[in-house]
């Protein structure tokens, strides 16, 4: 077993997560079994309760863990399936330590950061890998110099001592700021960040330098000298041109995979990176073009719908099309949806919580239904479609979700009876992978090409089965159900070019070289609609 620890210096938002994921992709291409893991120094036990404004998207795993969005990058770039063991926060560490303390597990000892907290962290490094893995890549969130990150760095230092220097590699991501006035890249912040790491007892083996301008040889020499890293281990990571999926190839050009493999004494044949060349080639020279509107309430945030945007890009790749994503604020289009939607080739409504913007989303679903524009609803986007259909087709005036109006006459979306007594927050959230049986002759079974599928969930409210027959009679198709609890998972409108809305989150299972079938079919329908 080999271990790579990824840290970041100088500033946050350096793209450490992407660098880690891209390195994972490179090693996987060389035949190694890779697993990735994220440590987050904040005190929330997990990001499940954090606002998208704070933290971007909450990424959900098969086992129902609510995790950092970097785990989304990990799963998109590599094939290893992640579990709740692959994301650890300080909050979780302290929760575990304090539970043990209350149980008396420490047998009267004074409980301290070293060794009790650091032991807990080290334990998670061992567990994060699982049995069948060659390399575990652990990324530490935050920036070197943050007080919160110290116990994690200390645990990594100890871990290195425990398993031996040949089995561990420290990779430090840093920024080379460009000073316009001086016309040069500056290395000082990187020197200082590495000095801070060395103070803690960690000597980086590889320095990944984020930069907007190419580095000269002199700069590499200088960084090597001051940071105590061999010249060939000073890696340039320029901003990629078109897409994040170019990153594995860009890092390969700097031979980062050879460095890692040599350092860790691994035996792995070189790779031609065909999969990634294919992805990038198709991304860069698409034959077609479509415009997809995403109607949400966190539209101004880059990261709130991360996996949705990525899945749309994947579907573009698989359809040989470039997709322009038009981000629309639901509140803006309440009054005059046509103004914003008429020129689009497809409309997507992603997940969400709370009632801000719901009437605008309902207007968007109505516009898509009435004008035959391909519609794809995800989680809340399905609930919106059901409300719209109930109100405007089935004649159930005032139909709503009890999330938005607890007093509605027609609660077509509601918390299920067997869940109503679970009041605690998150207690009644349906989380993680659940099976779904697709019905014959649906858009969905056509897309998946199989009858049983498994998709990830994160929601409290459900399609209310009391209204099932009534809505079916009005023309709604129930295209997928959960076989165990008979919950509605997919609705479709049959006499429409492509109208599919799902209670789950397919965006958590799409990859650049294997687009999710529903996203792929949605974009195909949009291309057809355009013609
Ligand atoms: N707010 C809705 C629910 O809780 C939808 C959640 C979501 O879109 N993830 O059921």
Coordinates of C-alpha atoms and ligand atoms in Angstrom, one line a residue:
X1 CA 0.0 0.0 0.0
X2 CA 1.3 3.5 -0.9
X3 CA 0.0 6.8 0.3
X4 CA 0.0 10.3 -1.3
X5 CA -0.8 13.3 0.7
X6 CA -1.9 16.5 -1.1
X7 CA -1.7 19.8 0.7
X8 CA -2.2 23.4 -0.6
X9 CA -0.4 26.6 0.1
X10 CA -0.6 30.4 -0.4
X11 CA -4.4 30.7 -1.3
X12 CA -7.5 28.5 -1.3
X13 CA -9.3 27.6 -4.5
X14 CA -6.1 26.4 -6.1
X15 CA -7.8 23.4 -7.6
X16 CA -6.2 20.8 -5.3
X17 CA -9.2 18.6 -5.7
X18 CA -8.9 18.5 -9.4
X19 CA -5.1 18.0 -9.2
X20 CA -5.6 15.1 -6.9
X21 CA -8.4 13.6 -9.1
X22 CA -6.2 14.1 -12.3
X23 CA -3.3 12.4 -10.6
X24 CA -5.6 9.6 -9.7
X25 CA -6.7 9.3 -13.3
X26 CA -3.0 9.2 -14.4
X27 CA -2.1 6.4 -12.0
X28 CA -5.3 4.5 -12.9
X29 CA -4.3 4.6 -16.6
X30 CA -1.0 3.0 -15.6
X31 CA -2.9 0.0 -14.2
X32 CA -2.9 0.9 -10.5
X33 CA -5.9 0.7 -8.2
X34 CA -6.4 4.1 -6.8
X35 CA -8.7 5.5 -4.1
X36 CA -9.1 9.1 -3.2
X37 CA -10.0 10.7 0.1
X38 CA -10.7 14.2 1.4
X39 CA -10.0 15.6 4.9
X40 CA -11.8 18.9 5.7
X41 CA -10.6 20.8 8.8
X42 CA -13.9 22.6 9.5
X43 CA -16.1 21.6 12.5
X44 CA -19.3 20.5 10.8
X45 CA -19.6 16.8 11.1
X46 CA -20.3 16.6 7.4
X47 CA -21.3 19.2 4.8
X48 CA -24.9 18.0 4.7
X49 CA -26.2 20.9 6.6
X50 CA -24.1 23.6 5.0
X51 CA -25.6 26.1 2.6
X52 CA -24.5 26.0 -1.1
X53 CA -23.4 29.6 -0.5
X54 CA -20.8 28.3 2.0
X55 CA -19.7 25.2 0.4
X56 CA -21.1 24.6 -3.1
X57 CA -22.8 21.3 -3.9
X58 CA -23.2 18.5 -1.4
X59 CA -22.1 15.4 -3.2
X60 CA -23.9 12.2 -2.3
X61 CA -22.3 8.7 -2.4
X62 CA -23.9 5.4 -3.0
X63 CA -23.9 4.6 0.8
X64 CA -25.7 7.9 1.4
X65 CA -22.8 9.9 2.8
X66 CA -23.2 13.6 2.2
X67 CA -19.7 14.8 1.2
X68 CA -17.5 17.5 -0.1
X69 CA -17.8 18.3 -3.8
X70 CA -14.2 17.2 -4.4
X71 CA -15.4 13.7 -4.0
X72 CA -17.4 14.4 -7.2
X73 CA -14.2 15.1 -9.0
X74 CA -12.6 12.0 -7.6
X75 CA -15.5 9.8 -8.9
X76 CA -15.6 11.5 -12.3
X77 CA -11.8 11.1 -12.9
X78 CA -11.4 7.6 -11.5
X79 CA -13.4 4.4 -11.3
X80 CA -13.1 3.5 -7.6
X81 CA -16.3 3.8 -5.7
X82 CA -16.1 6.0 -2.7
X83 CA -17.8 5.5 0.7
X84 CA -18.4 7.5 3.8
X85 CA -14.9 6.6 4.9
X86 CA -13.4 8.8 2.2
X87 CA -14.5 12.1 3.6
X88 CA -13.5 13.2 7.1
X89 CA -14.0 16.5 8.9
X90 CA -12.6 17.8 12.2
X91 CA -16.1 17.7 13.5
X92 CA -16.4 14.0 12.8
X93 CA -13.0 13.3 14.4
X94 CA -14.0 15.2 17.5
X95 CA -17.4 13.6 17.6
X96 CA -15.8 10.1 17.5
X97 CA -13.1 11.0 20.1
X98 CA -15.7 12.5 22.5
X99 CA -18.0 9.5 22.2
X100 CA -15.1 7.3 23.1
X101 CA -14.2 9.5 26.0
X102 CA -17.8 9.4 27.3
X103 CA -17.9 5.6 27.0
X104 CA -14.7 5.4 29.0
X105 CA -12.7 3.8 26.2
X106 CA -9.6 5.8 27.1
X107 CA -9.4 4.2 30.5
X108 CA -8.8 7.4 32.5
X109 CA -6.2 8.9 30.3
X110 CA -6.1 12.7 29.6
X111 CA -7.6 13.0 26.1
X112 CA -5.4 15.2 23.9
X113 CA -5.0 16.3 20.3
X114 CA -1.8 14.2 20.2
X115 CA -2.2 11.2 20.4
X116 CA -6.0 10.8 20.6
X117 CA -7.1 13.1 17.8
X118 CA -4.2 12.3 15.6
X119 CA -4.7 8.5 16.1
X120 CA -8.3 8.8 15.0
X121 CA -7.1 10.6 11.8
X122 CA -4.4 8.0 11.1
X123 CA -7.0 5.3 11.6
X124 CA -9.1 6.9 8.8
X125 CA -6.1 6.9 6.5
X126 CA -5.8 3.1 6.9
X127 CA -9.5 2.6 6.6
X128 CA -9.9 5.0 3.6
X129 CA -7.9 2.7 1.3
X130 CA -9.8 -0.5 1.7
X131 CA -8.2 -3.8 0.8
X132 CA -7.8 -4.0 -2.9
X133 CA -6.1 -0.6 -3.5
X134 CA -2.5 0.2 -4.5
X135 CA -2.4 3.9 -3.9
X136 CA -4.5 6.1 -1.6
X137 CA -4.5 9.8 -2.4
X138 CA -5.5 11.9 0.6
X139 CA -6.2 15.6 0.0
X140 CA -6.2 18.0 2.9
X141 CA -8.7 20.9 2.6
X142 CA -7.7 24.4 3.5
X143 CA -4.3 26.1 3.2
X144 CA -1.0 25.6 5.0
X145 CA -0.9 28.0 7.9
X146 CA -4.6 27.5 9.0
X147 CA -4.8 26.6 12.6
X148 CA -7.5 24.1 12.0
X149 CA -5.4 22.0 9.6
X150 CA -2.6 21.3 12.1
X151 CA -3.9 18.0 13.7
X152 CA -4.3 16.6 10.2
X153 CA -0.8 17.6 9.1
X154 CA 0.6 16.2 12.4
X155 CA -1.2 12.9 11.7
X156 CA 0.3 12.8 8.2
X157 CA 3.8 13.4 9.6
X158 CA 3.3 10.6 12.1
X159 CA 1.8 8.3 9.5
X160 CA 4.9 8.8 7.3
X161 CA 7.0 7.7 10.2
X162 CA 4.8 4.6 10.8
X163 CA 4.7 3.2 7.3
X164 CA 8.1 4.4 6.1
X165 CA 9.4 7.1 3.8
X166 CA 9.3 4.8 0.7
X167 CA 5.6 4.3 1.0
X168 CA 4.5 8.0 1.3
X169 CA 4.7 10.9 -1.0
X170 CA 3.9 14.5 -0.1
X171 CA 2.6 16.7 -2.9
X172 CA 2.2 20.4 -2.3
X173 CA 0.1 22.6 -4.6
X174 CA 1.1 26.2 -4.6
X175 CA 0.5 29.5 -6.5
X176 CA 3.0 31.5 -8.4
X177 CA 1.5 35.0 -8.6
X178 CA 2.3 37.1 -11.6
X179 CA 3.2 40.7 -10.9
X180 CA 2.3 42.8 -13.9
X181 CA 4.5 45.7 -12.9
X182 CA 7.6 43.5 -12.5
X183 CA 6.5 41.4 -15.4
X184 CA 7.4 38.2 -13.6
X185 CA 6.2 35.2 -11.6
X186 CA 7.0 35.3 -7.9
X187 CA 8.2 32.3 -5.9
X188 CA 8.4 33.8 -2.4
X189 CA 4.9 32.8 -1.3
X190 CA 5.6 29.2 -2.3
X191 CA 9.0 29.3 -0.5
X192 CA 7.2 30.4 2.7
X193 CA 4.5 27.9 2.4
X194 CA 6.9 25.1 2.0
X195 CA 9.0 26.5 4.9
X196 CA 5.8 26.3 7.1
X197 CA 5.3 22.7 6.1
X198 CA 8.9 21.8 6.9
X199 CA 8.5 23.4 10.3
X200 CA 5.8 20.9 11.0
X201 CA 8.2 18.1 9.8
X202 CA 6.8 17.5 6.3
X203 CA 9.2 17.8 3.3
X204 CA 7.2 17.9 0.1
X205 CA 8.5 15.5 -2.6
X206 CA 6.6 17.2 -5.5
X207 CA 5.7 20.8 -5.9
X208 CA 2.8 21.5 -8.2
X209 CA 2.8 25.2 -9.2
X210 CA -0.4 26.8 -10.4
X211 CA 0.5 29.6 -12.8
X212 CA -1.0 31.7 -15.6
X213 CA 2.3 32.0 -17.4
X214 CA 4.9 29.3 -18.3
X215 CA 7.8 28.9 -15.8
X216 CA 11.3 29.4 -17.0
X217 CA 14.1 27.0 -16.2
X218 CA 15.5 29.5 -13.8
X219 CA 12.4 29.6 -11.8
X220 CA 12.3 25.8 -11.5
X221 CA 15.9 25.9 -10.3
X222 CA 15.1 28.6 -7.8
X223 CA 12.0 26.8 -6.4
X224 CA 14.0 23.6 -6.3
X225 CA 16.8 25.2 -4.3
X226 CA 14.6 27.1 -1.8
X227 CA 12.0 24.4 -1.3
X228 CA 14.4 21.5 -1.2
X229 CA 12.7 19.6 -4.0
X230 CA 14.5 18.1 -7.1
X231 CA 14.2 20.3 -10.2
X232 CA 12.3 17.6 -12.0
X233 CA 9.8 17.5 -9.2
X234 CA 8.8 21.1 -9.7
X235 CA 5.7 20.7 -11.8
X236 CA 4.1 23.5 -13.8
X237 CA 0.3 23.5 -13.8
X238 CA -1.0 26.1 -16.1
X239 CA -4.7 27.0 -16.4
X240 CA -6.2 24.6 -18.9
X241 CA -7.7 26.0 -22.1
X242 CA -11.1 24.6 -22.6
X243 CA -11.9 22.0 -19.9
X244 CA -10.8 20.5 -16.7
X245 CA -10.6 17.2 -18.5
X246 CA -7.4 18.4 -20.1
X247 CA -5.7 18.3 -16.8
X248 CA -4.6 14.6 -16.7
X249 CA -2.8 15.1 -20.1
X250 CA -1.3 18.4 -19.0
X251 CA 0.1 16.8 -15.9
X252 CA 1.3 13.8 -17.9
X253 CA 3.3 16.2 -20.1
X254 CA 5.2 17.2 -16.9
X255 CA 5.8 13.5 -16.1
X256 CA 4.2 13.7 -12.8
X257 CA 3.1 10.0 -13.0
X258 CA 6.7 8.8 -13.5
X259 CA 7.8 10.9 -10.5
X260 CA 5.2 9.3 -8.3
X261 CA 5.8 5.8 -9.6
X262 CA 9.6 6.1 -9.1
X263 CA 9.3 7.6 -5.7
X264 CA 7.0 5.0 -4.4
X265 CA 8.9 2.2 -6.1
X266 CA 5.8 1.0 -8.0
X267 CA 5.8 -1.3 -11.0
X268 CA 3.5 0.1 -13.6
X269 CA 3.7 0.1 -17.4
X270 CA 3.4 3.4 -19.2
X271 CA 0.1 4.4 -20.7
X272 CA -0.9 6.1 -24.0
X273 CA -3.8 7.9 -22.2
X274 CA -6.1 7.0 -25.0
X275 CA -9.3 7.5 -23.0
X276 CA -8.4 11.0 -22.0
X277 CA -7.1 12.0 -25.5
X278 CA -10.5 10.8 -26.8
X279 CA -12.4 12.9 -24.3
X280 CA -10.4 16.0 -25.0
X281 CA -10.5 15.6 -28.8
X282 CA -14.3 15.3 -28.7
X283 CA -14.6 18.3 -26.4
X284 CA -12.5 20.5 -28.6
X285 CA -14.0 19.8 -32.0
X286 CA -17.7 19.2 -31.6
X287 CA -19.9 19.0 -34.7
X288 CA -23.1 20.3 -33.2
X289 CA -24.2 23.0 -30.8
X290 CA -27.1 23.2 -28.3
X291 CA -28.3 25.6 -25.7
X292 CA -29.6 24.3 -22.4
X293 CA -31.2 26.4 -19.7
X294 CA -30.6 25.5 -16.1
X295 CA -33.3 27.1 -13.9
X296 CA -32.3 27.3 -10.3
X297 CA -31.8 29.6 -7.3
X298 CA -28.0 29.4 -6.8
X299 CA -27.3 30.3 -10.4
X300 CA -24.7 32.9 -9.6
X301 CA -22.6 30.4 -7.7
X302 CA -20.0 28.4 -9.7
X303 CA -20.2 25.3 -7.5
X304 CA -23.8 24.9 -6.4
X305 CA -24.8 22.7 -9.3
X306 CA -21.3 21.4 -10.1
X307 CA -22.2 17.8 -10.9
X308 CA -25.2 18.9 -13.0
X309 CA -23.0 21.2 -15.1
X310 CA -20.4 18.5 -15.5
X311 CA -23.0 15.8 -16.5
X312 CA -24.3 18.2 -19.2
X313 CA -20.8 18.5 -20.5
X314 CA -20.3 14.7 -20.5
X315 CA -23.6 14.4 -22.4
X316 CA -22.3 16.9 -24.9
X317 CA -19.1 14.8 -25.4
X318 CA -21.2 11.7 -26.0
X319 CA -23.4 13.5 -28.6
X320 CA -20.5 15.2 -30.3
X321 CA -22.0 18.6 -29.4
X322 CA -20.9 21.6 -27.5
X323 CA -23.4 22.7 -25.0
X324 CA -23.9 26.3 -24.0
X325 CA -25.4 26.3 -20.5
X326 CA -27.6 29.3 -19.9
X327 CA -28.0 29.8 -16.1
X328 CA -31.4 31.3 -15.3
X329 CA -32.6 32.6 -11.9
X330 CA -36.0 31.1 -11.3
X331 CA -37.2 34.2 -9.6
X332 CA -36.6 36.3 -12.8
X333 CA -38.8 34.2 -15.1
X334 CA -41.9 34.0 -13.0
X335 CA -43.8 36.7 -14.9
X336 CA -42.6 36.2 -18.4
X337 CA -41.0 32.8 -18.9
X338 CA -41.0 33.0 -22.7
X339 CA -38.6 36.0 -22.6
X340 CA -35.9 33.7 -21.1
X341 CA -36.9 30.3 -22.4
X342 CA -38.1 30.6 -26.0
X343 CA -34.8 30.3 -27.7
X344 CA -33.5 27.3 -25.6
X345 CA -33.2 23.7 -27.0
X346 CA -33.7 22.1 -23.6
X347 CA -34.7 23.1 -20.0
X348 CA -33.3 21.5 -16.9
X349 CA -34.4 22.1 -13.3
X350 CA -32.0 20.8 -10.7
X351 CA -32.5 19.8 -7.1
X352 CA -33.1 22.3 -4.3
X353 CA -34.7 23.1 -0.9
X354 CA -37.1 25.8 0.3
X355 CA -39.7 27.7 -1.6
X356 CA -37.8 30.6 -3.1
X357 CA -38.1 30.6 -6.8
X358 CA -40.5 27.6 -7.0
X359 CA -43.2 29.5 -8.9
X360 CA -40.7 30.5 -11.5
X361 CA -39.6 26.9 -11.8
X362 CA -43.2 25.8 -12.2
X363 CA -43.6 28.4 -15.0
X364 CA -40.5 26.9 -16.7
X365 CA -41.8 23.4 -16.5
X366 CA -45.2 24.6 -18.0
X367 CA -43.4 26.4 -20.8
X368 CA -41.4 23.2 -21.7
X369 CA -44.5 21.0 -21.6
X370 CA -46.6 23.3 -23.7
X371 CA -44.0 24.1 -26.3
X372 CA -42.5 20.6 -26.7
X373 CA -39.1 21.7 -25.4
X374 CA -37.1 18.7 -24.0
X375 CA -37.3 18.9 -20.2
X376 CA -35.2 17.2 -17.6
X377 CA -36.1 17.5 -13.9
X378 CA -33.8 16.4 -11.1
X379 CA -35.2 15.7 -7.6
X380 CA -36.9 19.1 -6.9
X381 CA -37.2 19.4 -10.7
X382 CA -39.4 16.3 -10.7
X383 CA -41.6 17.6 -7.8
X384 CA -42.0 20.9 -9.7
X385 CA -43.1 19.0 -12.9
X386 CA -45.6 17.0 -10.9
X387 CA -47.1 20.2 -9.3
X388 CA -47.3 21.9 -12.7
X389 CA -49.0 18.9 -14.3
X390 CA -51.5 18.5 -11.4
X391 CA -52.4 22.2 -11.5
X392 CA -52.6 22.8 -15.2
X393 CA -53.4 19.4 -16.8
X394 CA -55.3 17.4 -14.1
X395 CA -57.1 20.5 -12.9
X396 CA -56.0 20.2 -9.2
X397 CA -56.0 23.9 -8.5
X398 CA -53.6 24.9 -5.8
X399 CA -51.7 21.6 -6.0
X400 CA -48.3 21.9 -4.2
X401 CA -45.7 20.3 -2.1
X402 CA -46.2 20.5 1.6
X403 CA -42.6 21.7 1.7
X404 CA -43.8 25.0 0.1
X405 CA -47.4 25.2 1.3
X406 CA -48.3 22.9 4.3
X407 CA -51.9 23.9 3.9
X408 CA -52.4 23.1 0.2
X409 CA -55.7 21.4 -0.7
X410 CA -53.8 19.0 -3.0
X411 CA -50.5 17.9 -1.5
X412 CA -49.2 16.0 -4.6
X413 CA -45.7 16.0 -3.1
X414 CA -45.6 15.2 0.6
X415 CA -43.6 13.5 3.3
X416 CA -44.7 9.8 3.4
X417 CA -46.8 8.6 6.3
X418 CA -44.1 6.2 7.6
X419 CA -41.6 9.1 7.8
X420 CA -43.7 11.8 9.5
X421 CA -42.7 10.9 13.0
X422 CA -39.0 11.3 12.2
X423 CA -38.7 14.9 13.0
X424 CA -35.0 15.4 13.6
X425 CA -33.2 17.2 10.8
X426 CA -31.9 14.7 8.3
X427 CA -33.6 11.9 10.1
X428 CA -36.1 11.4 7.4
X429 CA -33.9 12.3 4.4
X430 CA -33.8 9.5 1.8
X431 CA -30.1 9.2 1.1
X432 CA -27.9 7.1 -1.2
X433 CA -28.5 4.4 -3.8
X434 CA -31.9 2.9 -4.2
X435 CA -33.2 0.5 -6.9
X436 CA -35.7 1.7 -9.5
X437 CA -37.7 -0.4 -11.8
X438 CA -38.4 1.2 -15.2
X439 CA -41.7 0.7 -17.1
X440 CA -41.9 -0.5 -20.7
X441 CA -42.0 1.9 -23.5
X442 CA -40.7 4.8 -21.5
X443 CA -38.1 7.4 -22.5
X444 CA -36.1 6.2 -19.5
X445 CA -36.0 2.5 -20.3
X446 CA -35.0 3.5 -23.8
X447 CA -32.1 5.6 -22.4
X448 CA -30.8 3.0 -19.9
X449 CA -31.4 0.0 -22.0
X450 CA -32.3 -2.1 -19.0
X451 CA -35.2 -2.6 -16.6
X452 CA -33.5 -2.2 -13.2
X453 CA -31.3 0.7 -12.3
X454 CA -29.8 2.1 -9.1
X455 CA -29.6 5.8 -8.4
X456 CA -28.6 8.1 -5.6
X457 CA -31.1 10.1 -3.5
X458 CA -31.1 13.1 -1.2
X459 CA -34.6 14.4 -0.4
X460 CA -37.4 14.3 2.2
X461 CA -40.5 14.7 0.1
X462 CA -42.0 12.2 -2.3
X463 CA -44.6 11.9 -5.0
X464 CA -47.9 11.4 -3.1
X465 CA -49.3 8.0 -4.2
X466 CA -52.8 9.2 -3.2
X467 CA -52.8 11.2 -6.4
X468 CA -51.2 8.5 -8.6
X469 CA -54.3 7.2 -10.4
X470 CA -55.7 10.7 -10.9
X471 CA -52.5 12.0 -12.5
X472 CA -52.1 8.9 -14.6
X473 CA -55.6 9.3 -15.9
X474 CA -54.8 12.9 -16.9
X475 CA -51.9 11.5 -19.0
X476 CA -48.8 11.4 -16.7
X477 CA -46.6 8.3 -17.1
X478 CA -45.1 6.7 -14.1
X479 CA -41.9 5.5 -15.7
X480 CA -40.0 4.3 -12.7
X481 CA -40.8 3.1 -9.2
X482 CA -39.0 1.9 -6.2
X483 CA -39.8 -1.9 -6.0
X484 CA -39.5 -2.1 -2.2
X485 CA -41.7 0.9 -1.1
X486 CA -43.6 1.5 -4.3
X487 CA -42.4 5.2 -4.4
X488 CA -42.6 7.0 -7.7
X489 CA -39.0 7.6 -9.0
X490 CA -39.6 8.8 -12.5
X491 CA -42.5 10.6 -14.3
X492 CA -42.7 11.3 -18.0
X493 CA -45.1 13.0 -20.3
X494 CA -45.7 10.6 -23.2
X495 CA -47.0 12.9 -25.9
X496 CA -44.0 15.2 -25.7
X497 CA -40.7 14.9 -27.5
X498 CA -38.8 14.3 -24.3
X499 CA -40.1 15.1 -20.8
X500 CA -38.4 13.1 -18.1
X501 CA -38.2 14.0 -14.4
X502 CA -36.6 11.9 -11.7
X503 CA -36.8 11.9 -8.0
X504 CA -33.1 10.9 -7.7
X505 CA -29.8 12.6 -8.7
X506 CA -28.4 11.1 -11.8
X507 CA -25.7 13.8 -11.9
X508 CA -23.8 11.9 -9.3
X509 CA -23.1 9.0 -11.7
X510 CA -21.9 10.6 -14.9
X511 CA -18.3 10.5 -16.2
X512 CA -16.6 12.4 -19.0
X513 CA -16.0 9.1 -20.9
X514 CA -19.4 7.6 -19.9
X515 CA -22.1 10.1 -19.8
X516 CA -25.2 9.2 -17.8
X517 CA -27.8 7.7 -20.1
X518 CA -30.5 10.1 -19.1
X519 CA -28.3 13.2 -19.6
X520 CA -27.1 11.7 -22.9
X521 CA -30.7 11.2 -24.1
X522 CA -31.7 14.6 -22.9
X523 CA -29.0 16.3 -25.0
X524 CA -29.8 14.1 -28.0
X525 CA -33.5 15.2 -27.7
X526 CA -32.3 18.8 -27.5
X527 CA -30.3 18.4 -30.7
X528 CA -33.3 16.8 -32.4
X529 CA -35.6 19.6 -31.2
X530 CA -33.2 22.2 -32.6
X531 CA -33.3 20.8 -36.1
Ligands
LIG1 N1 -36.6 19.8 -1.3 C1 -37.0 18.6 -1.9 C2 -37.1 17.5 -0.9 O1 -36.6 17.6 0.2 C3 -36.1 18.2 -3.0 C4 -34.7 17.9 -2.5 C5 -33.7 17.9 -3.6 O2 -33.9 18.4 -4.7 N2 -32.5 17.4 -3.4 O3 -37.7 16.4 -1.1

